[in-house]
Coordinates of C-alpha atoms and ligand atoms in Angstrom, one line a residue:
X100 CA 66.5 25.7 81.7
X101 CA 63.2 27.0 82.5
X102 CA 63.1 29.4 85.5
X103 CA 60.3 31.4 86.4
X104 CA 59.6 35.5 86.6
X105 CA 60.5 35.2 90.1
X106 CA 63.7 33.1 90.1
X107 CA 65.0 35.7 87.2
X108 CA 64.3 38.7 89.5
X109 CA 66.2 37.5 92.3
X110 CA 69.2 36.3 90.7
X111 CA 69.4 39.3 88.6
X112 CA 69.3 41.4 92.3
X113 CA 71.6 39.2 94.2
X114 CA 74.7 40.2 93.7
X115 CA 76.3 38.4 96.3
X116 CA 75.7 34.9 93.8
X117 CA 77.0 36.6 91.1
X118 CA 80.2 34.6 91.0
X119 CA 78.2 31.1 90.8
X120 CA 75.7 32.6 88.5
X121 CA 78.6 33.5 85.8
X122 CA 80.1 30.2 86.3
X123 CA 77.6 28.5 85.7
X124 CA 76.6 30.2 82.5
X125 CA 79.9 29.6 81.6
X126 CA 79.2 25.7 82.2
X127 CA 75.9 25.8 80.0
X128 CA 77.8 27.7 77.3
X129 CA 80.5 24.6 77.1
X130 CA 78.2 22.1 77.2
X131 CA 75.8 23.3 74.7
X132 CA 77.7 25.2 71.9
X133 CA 81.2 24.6 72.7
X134 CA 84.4 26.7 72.6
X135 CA 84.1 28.4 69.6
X136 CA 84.2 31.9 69.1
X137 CA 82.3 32.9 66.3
X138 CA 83.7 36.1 64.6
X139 CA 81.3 37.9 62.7
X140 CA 82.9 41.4 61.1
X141 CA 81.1 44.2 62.0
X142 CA 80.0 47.2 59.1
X143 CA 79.3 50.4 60.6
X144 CA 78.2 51.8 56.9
X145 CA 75.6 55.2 58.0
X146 CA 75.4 56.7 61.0
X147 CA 72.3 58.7 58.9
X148 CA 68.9 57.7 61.1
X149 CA 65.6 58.6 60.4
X150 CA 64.4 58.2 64.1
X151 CA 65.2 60.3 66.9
X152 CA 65.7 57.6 70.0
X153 CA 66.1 59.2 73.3
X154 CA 69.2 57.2 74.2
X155 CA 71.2 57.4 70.8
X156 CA 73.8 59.0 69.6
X157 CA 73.4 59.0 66.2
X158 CA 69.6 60.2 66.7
X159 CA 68.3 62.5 63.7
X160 CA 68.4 65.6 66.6
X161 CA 72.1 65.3 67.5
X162 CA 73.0 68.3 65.2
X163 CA 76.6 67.7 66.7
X164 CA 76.8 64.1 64.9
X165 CA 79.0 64.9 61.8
X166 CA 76.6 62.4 59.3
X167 CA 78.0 59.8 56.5
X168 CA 77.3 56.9 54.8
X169 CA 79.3 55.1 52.5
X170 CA 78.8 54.5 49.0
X171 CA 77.3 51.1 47.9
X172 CA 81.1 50.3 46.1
X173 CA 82.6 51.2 49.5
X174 CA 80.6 49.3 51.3
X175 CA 81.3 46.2 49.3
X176 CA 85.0 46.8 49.3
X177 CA 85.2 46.9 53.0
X178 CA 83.1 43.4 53.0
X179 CA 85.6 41.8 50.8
X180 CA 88.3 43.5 52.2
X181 CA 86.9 41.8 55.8
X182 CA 86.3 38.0 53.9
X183 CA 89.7 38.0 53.1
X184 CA 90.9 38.1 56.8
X185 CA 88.7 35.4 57.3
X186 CA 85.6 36.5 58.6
X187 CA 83.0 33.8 57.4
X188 CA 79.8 36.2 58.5
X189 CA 79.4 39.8 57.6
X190 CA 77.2 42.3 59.7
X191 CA 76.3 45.7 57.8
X192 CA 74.7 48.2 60.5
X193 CA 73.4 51.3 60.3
X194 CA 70.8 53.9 60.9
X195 CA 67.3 54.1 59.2
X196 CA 69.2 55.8 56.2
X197 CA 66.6 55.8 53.6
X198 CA 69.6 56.4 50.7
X199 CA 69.8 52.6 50.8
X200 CA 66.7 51.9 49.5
X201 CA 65.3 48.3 48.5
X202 CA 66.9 47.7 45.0
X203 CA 70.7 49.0 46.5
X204 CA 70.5 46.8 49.2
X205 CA 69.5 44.2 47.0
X206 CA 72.7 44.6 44.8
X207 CA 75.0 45.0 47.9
X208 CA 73.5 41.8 49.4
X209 CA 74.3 40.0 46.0
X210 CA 77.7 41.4 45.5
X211 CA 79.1 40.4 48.8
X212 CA 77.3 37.1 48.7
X213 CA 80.1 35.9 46.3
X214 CA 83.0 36.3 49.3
X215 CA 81.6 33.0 51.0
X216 CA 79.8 34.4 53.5
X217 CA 76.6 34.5 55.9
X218 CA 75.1 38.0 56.4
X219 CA 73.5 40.1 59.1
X220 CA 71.3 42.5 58.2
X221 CA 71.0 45.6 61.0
X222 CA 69.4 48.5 59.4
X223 CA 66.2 48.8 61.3
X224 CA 62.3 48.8 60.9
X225 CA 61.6 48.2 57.2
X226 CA 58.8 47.1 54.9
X227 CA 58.0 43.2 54.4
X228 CA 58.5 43.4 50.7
X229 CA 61.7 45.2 51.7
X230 CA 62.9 42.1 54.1
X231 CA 61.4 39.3 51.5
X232 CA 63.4 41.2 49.2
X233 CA 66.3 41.2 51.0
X234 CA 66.1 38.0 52.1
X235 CA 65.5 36.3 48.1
X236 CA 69.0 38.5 47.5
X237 CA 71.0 36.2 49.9
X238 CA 70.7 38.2 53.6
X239 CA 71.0 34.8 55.9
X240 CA 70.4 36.5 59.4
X241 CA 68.7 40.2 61.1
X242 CA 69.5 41.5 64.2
X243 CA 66.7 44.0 65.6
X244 CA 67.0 44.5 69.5
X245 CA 63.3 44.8 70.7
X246 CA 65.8 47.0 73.6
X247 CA 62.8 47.1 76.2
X248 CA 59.6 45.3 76.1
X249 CA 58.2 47.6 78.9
X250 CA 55.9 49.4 76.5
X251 CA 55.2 52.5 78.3
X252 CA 59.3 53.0 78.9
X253 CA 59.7 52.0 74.7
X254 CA 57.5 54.8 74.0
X255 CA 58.9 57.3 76.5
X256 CA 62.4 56.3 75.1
X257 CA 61.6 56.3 71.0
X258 CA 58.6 58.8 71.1
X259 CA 57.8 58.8 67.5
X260 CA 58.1 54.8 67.3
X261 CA 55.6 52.0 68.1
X262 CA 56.6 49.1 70.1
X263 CA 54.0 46.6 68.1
X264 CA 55.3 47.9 65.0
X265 CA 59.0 46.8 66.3
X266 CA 57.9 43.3 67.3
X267 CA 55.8 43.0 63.7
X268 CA 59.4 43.7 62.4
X269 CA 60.9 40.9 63.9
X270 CA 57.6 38.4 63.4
X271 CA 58.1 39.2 59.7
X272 CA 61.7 38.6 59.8
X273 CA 61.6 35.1 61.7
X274 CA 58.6 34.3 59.0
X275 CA 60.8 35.1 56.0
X276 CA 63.4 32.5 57.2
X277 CA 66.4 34.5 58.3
X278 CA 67.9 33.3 61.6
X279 CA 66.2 36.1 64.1
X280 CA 68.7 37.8 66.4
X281 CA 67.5 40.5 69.0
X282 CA 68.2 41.6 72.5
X283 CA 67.8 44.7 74.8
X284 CA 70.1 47.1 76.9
X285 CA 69.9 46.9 80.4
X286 CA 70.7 50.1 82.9
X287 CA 67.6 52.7 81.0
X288 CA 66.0 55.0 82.9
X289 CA 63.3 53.3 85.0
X290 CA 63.9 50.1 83.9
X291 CA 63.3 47.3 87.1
X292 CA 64.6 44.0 87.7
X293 CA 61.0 43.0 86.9
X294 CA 60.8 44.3 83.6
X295 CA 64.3 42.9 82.8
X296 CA 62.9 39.7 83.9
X297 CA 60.0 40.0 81.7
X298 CA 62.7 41.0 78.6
X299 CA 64.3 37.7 79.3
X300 CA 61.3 35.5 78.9
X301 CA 60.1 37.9 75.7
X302 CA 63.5 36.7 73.9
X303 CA 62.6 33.1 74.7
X304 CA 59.3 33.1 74.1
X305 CA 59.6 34.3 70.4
X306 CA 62.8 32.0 69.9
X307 CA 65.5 34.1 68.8
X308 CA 68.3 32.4 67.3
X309 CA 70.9 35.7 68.7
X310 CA 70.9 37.9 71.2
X311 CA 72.5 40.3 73.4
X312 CA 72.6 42.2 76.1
X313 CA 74.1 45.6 75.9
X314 CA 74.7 48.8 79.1
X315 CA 72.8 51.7 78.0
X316 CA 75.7 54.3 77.8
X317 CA 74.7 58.0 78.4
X318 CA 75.8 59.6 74.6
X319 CA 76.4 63.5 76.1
X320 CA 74.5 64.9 73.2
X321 CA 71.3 63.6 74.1
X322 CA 68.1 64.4 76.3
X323 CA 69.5 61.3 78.8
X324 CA 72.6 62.8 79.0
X325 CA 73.0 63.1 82.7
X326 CA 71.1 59.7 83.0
X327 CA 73.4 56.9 85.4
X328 CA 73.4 54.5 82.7
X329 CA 74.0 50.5 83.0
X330 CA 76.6 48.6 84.9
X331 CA 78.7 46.0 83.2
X332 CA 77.6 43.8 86.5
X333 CA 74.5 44.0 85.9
X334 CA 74.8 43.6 82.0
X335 CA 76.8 40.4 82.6
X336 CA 74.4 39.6 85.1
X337 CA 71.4 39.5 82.3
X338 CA 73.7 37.7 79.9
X339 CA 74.3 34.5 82.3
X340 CA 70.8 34.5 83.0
X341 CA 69.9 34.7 79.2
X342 CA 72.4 31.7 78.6
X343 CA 70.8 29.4 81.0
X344 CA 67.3 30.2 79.3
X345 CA 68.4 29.4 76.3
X346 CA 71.3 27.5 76.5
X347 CA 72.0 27.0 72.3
X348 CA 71.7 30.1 70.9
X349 CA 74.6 32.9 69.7
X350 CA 75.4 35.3 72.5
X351 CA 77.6 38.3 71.6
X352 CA 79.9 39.9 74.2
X353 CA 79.5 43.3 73.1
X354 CA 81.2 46.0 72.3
X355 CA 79.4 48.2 74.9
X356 CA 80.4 45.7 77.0
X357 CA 84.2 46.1 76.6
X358 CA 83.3 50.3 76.7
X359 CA 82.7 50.1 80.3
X360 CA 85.9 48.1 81.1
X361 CA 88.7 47.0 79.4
X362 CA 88.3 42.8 79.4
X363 CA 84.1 43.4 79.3
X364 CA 84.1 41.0 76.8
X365 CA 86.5 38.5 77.6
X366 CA 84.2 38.6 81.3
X367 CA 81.3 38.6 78.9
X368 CA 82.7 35.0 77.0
X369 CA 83.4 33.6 80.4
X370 CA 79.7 34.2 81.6
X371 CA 77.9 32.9 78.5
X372 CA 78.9 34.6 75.3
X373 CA 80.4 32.8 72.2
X374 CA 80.5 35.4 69.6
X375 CA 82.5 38.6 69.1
X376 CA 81.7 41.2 66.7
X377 CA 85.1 43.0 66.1
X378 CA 84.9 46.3 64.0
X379 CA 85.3 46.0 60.3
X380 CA 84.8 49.4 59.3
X381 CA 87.6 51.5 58.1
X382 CA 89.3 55.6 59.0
X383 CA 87.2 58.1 60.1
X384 CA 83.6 56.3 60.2
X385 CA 84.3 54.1 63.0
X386 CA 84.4 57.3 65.3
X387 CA 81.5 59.0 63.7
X388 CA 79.1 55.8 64.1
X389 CA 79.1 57.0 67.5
X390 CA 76.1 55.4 70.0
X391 CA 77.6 56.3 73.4
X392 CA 80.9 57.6 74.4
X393 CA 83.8 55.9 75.1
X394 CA 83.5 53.3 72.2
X395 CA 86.6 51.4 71.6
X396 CA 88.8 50.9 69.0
X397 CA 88.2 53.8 67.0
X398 CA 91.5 54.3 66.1
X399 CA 92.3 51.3 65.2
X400 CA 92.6 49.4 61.9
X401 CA 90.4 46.2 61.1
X402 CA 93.0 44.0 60.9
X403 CA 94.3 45.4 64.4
X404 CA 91.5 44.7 65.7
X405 CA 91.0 41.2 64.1
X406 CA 94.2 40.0 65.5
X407 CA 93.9 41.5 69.6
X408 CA 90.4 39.9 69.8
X409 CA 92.2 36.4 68.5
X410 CA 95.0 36.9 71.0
X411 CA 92.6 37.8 73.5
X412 CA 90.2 34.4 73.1
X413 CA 93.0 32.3 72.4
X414 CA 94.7 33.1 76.1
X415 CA 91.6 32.2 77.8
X416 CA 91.8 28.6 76.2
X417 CA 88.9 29.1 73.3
X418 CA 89.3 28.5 69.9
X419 CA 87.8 30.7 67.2
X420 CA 85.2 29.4 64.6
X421 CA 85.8 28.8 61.1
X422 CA 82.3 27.8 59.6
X423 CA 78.9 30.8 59.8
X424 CA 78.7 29.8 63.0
X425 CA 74.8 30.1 62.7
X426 CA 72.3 28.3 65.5
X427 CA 72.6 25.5 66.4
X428 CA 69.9 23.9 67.7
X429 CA 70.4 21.4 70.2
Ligands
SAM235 N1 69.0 51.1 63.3 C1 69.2 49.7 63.7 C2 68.2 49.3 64.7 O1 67.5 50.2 65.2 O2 68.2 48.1 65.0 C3 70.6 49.4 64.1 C4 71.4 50.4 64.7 S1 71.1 50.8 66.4 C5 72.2 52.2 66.7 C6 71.9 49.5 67.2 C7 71.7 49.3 68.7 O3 72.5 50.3 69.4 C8 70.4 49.6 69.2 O4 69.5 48.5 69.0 C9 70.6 50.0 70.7 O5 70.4 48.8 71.5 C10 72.1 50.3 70.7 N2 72.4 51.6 71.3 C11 71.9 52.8 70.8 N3 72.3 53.8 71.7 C12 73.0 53.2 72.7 C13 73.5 53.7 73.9 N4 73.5 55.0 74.3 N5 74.1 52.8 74.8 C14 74.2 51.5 74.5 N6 73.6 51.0 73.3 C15 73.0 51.8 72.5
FES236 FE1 68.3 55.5 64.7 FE2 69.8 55.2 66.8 S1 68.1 56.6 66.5 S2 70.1 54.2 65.0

């Protein structure tokens, strides 16, 4: 659907239409990708970063953030461990943890390759010879969020870090061939309507394949600690408006989502969403790879977690998918 700056600012600011707007998100999701749920199983594998991003918690100046990373074994363990629940796409996230350099990723990419699967790459800002690299090894998919494309904000937010050099990232990842997944959070300091609305057209205009829309969530142990944060309102909001801009692409309901209230991402796969990305990642990490407070599930078990999310999709009449639920394009 094409709407224009201005019809984006005002139904992201009315919130008396949000009911309608949700619904009919909803509608557009149906019609254009189904009722499918893809699962994709999420890899939290370093919370070691070599940036320092205002908002984040695992930032290289949160001396409180108790650091890991697995081992490159490890790490494809709890990949196979996660194909053989079923999970037909594999995400491996992480900070900018230069231990993983080039060749190890390569290796990784390879070994879990042979479980069946597509995988997402997450691991930040990296060379072109590092994504071509990655890419020849078997990595199907990337998901970089651009987070704002206010410039001015992105450099207030990520001091040390260039907002071009970001978006060079992802034209070098949609060049190599991977499917290109981004987004932004909503609820930053200073953001406006206006520069949401401008977010929204960003993601269209460079055709992602994926992307999603996460509440920035104050992490106490960072310079926006006292910061008010996003709603889930308004982050839904965003979402429904993304899905009618581009109504075939993959759209996580995310986990911040579900941070800020208990069904946030059933709400968020009502409004527009069709893919979940339930925590893979095994004991004590999934509490360290901590981005904002209040994360869920971090006592739980993968296969805990695989199970409530099916309950949860299957009660609201979706079905989940069982092929790599990559873009479709319509
Ligand atoms: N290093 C990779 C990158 O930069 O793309 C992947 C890891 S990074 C932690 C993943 C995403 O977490 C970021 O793109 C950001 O949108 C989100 N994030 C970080 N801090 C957050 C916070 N306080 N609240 C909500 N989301 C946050
Ligand atoms: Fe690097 Fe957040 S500052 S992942």
């Amino acid at each position: 659907m094409d709407l224009t700056k201005e019809n984006i600012i005002s139904l992201l600011t009315d919130e008396g239409n949000e009911n309608e707007l949700l619904k009919k998100a909803d509608t557009v999701r149906h019609l254009n990708v189904g009722d499918e749920v893809h699962l994709r199983g999420l890899i939290e594998f370093s919370n070691i970063c070599r940036n320092n991003c205002l908002y984040c918690g695992i930032r290289r100046g949160n001396a409180a953030a108790k650091r890991y990373h697995m081992e490159p074994e490890e790490l494809v363990k709890t990949a196979r461990k996660a194909a053989a629940m079923g999970f037909k796409t594999i995400v491996m996230q992480s900070g900018e943890d230069m231990f993983y350099t080039s060749d190890k990723m390569c290796r990784i990419i390879e070994a879990i390759k042979k479980f069946d699967v597509a995988i997402t790459l997450s691991v930040g800002e990296r060379s072109y010879d590092e994504y071509k690299a990655w890419r020849n090894a078997g990595a199907d998919r990337y998901l970089m969020r651009i987070e704002t494309t206010d410039k001015d904000l992105y450099h207030k937010l990520d001091p040390q870090m260039s907002w071009q050099h970001r978006f060079d990232c992802l034209m070098m990842i949609k060049e190599l061939g991977y499917e290109l997944g981004s987004g932004i959070m909503v609820g930053l300091p200073e953001q406006s309507a206006e520069s949401i609305a401008d977010d929204l057209l960003f993601l269209k205009g460079i055709g992602v394949d994926m992307s999603g829309i996460g509440p920035f969530i104050p992490h106490p142990e960072t310079p926006l600690a006292d910061c008010a944060g996003g709603t889930l309102n308004l982050a839904l909001r965003t979402m429904a408006i993304m899905r009618l801009l581009m109504p075939d692409i993959n759209i996580p309901a995310t986990t911040a989502m579900e941070s800020l209230h208990p069904k946030g991402r059933i709400m968020a796969l009502q409004a527009g969403a069709n893919v979940v990305m339930p925590n893979v990642t095994e004991g004590e990490y999934r509490r360290l790879y901590e981005l904002y407070p209040g994360k869920i599930c971090v006592d739980d078990t993968p296969l805990h977690c695989r199970s409530c999310i099916g309950m949860k999709i299957m009660s609201i009449g979706r079905t989940i998918g069982t092929g790599y639920g990559g873009h479709k394009k319509v």
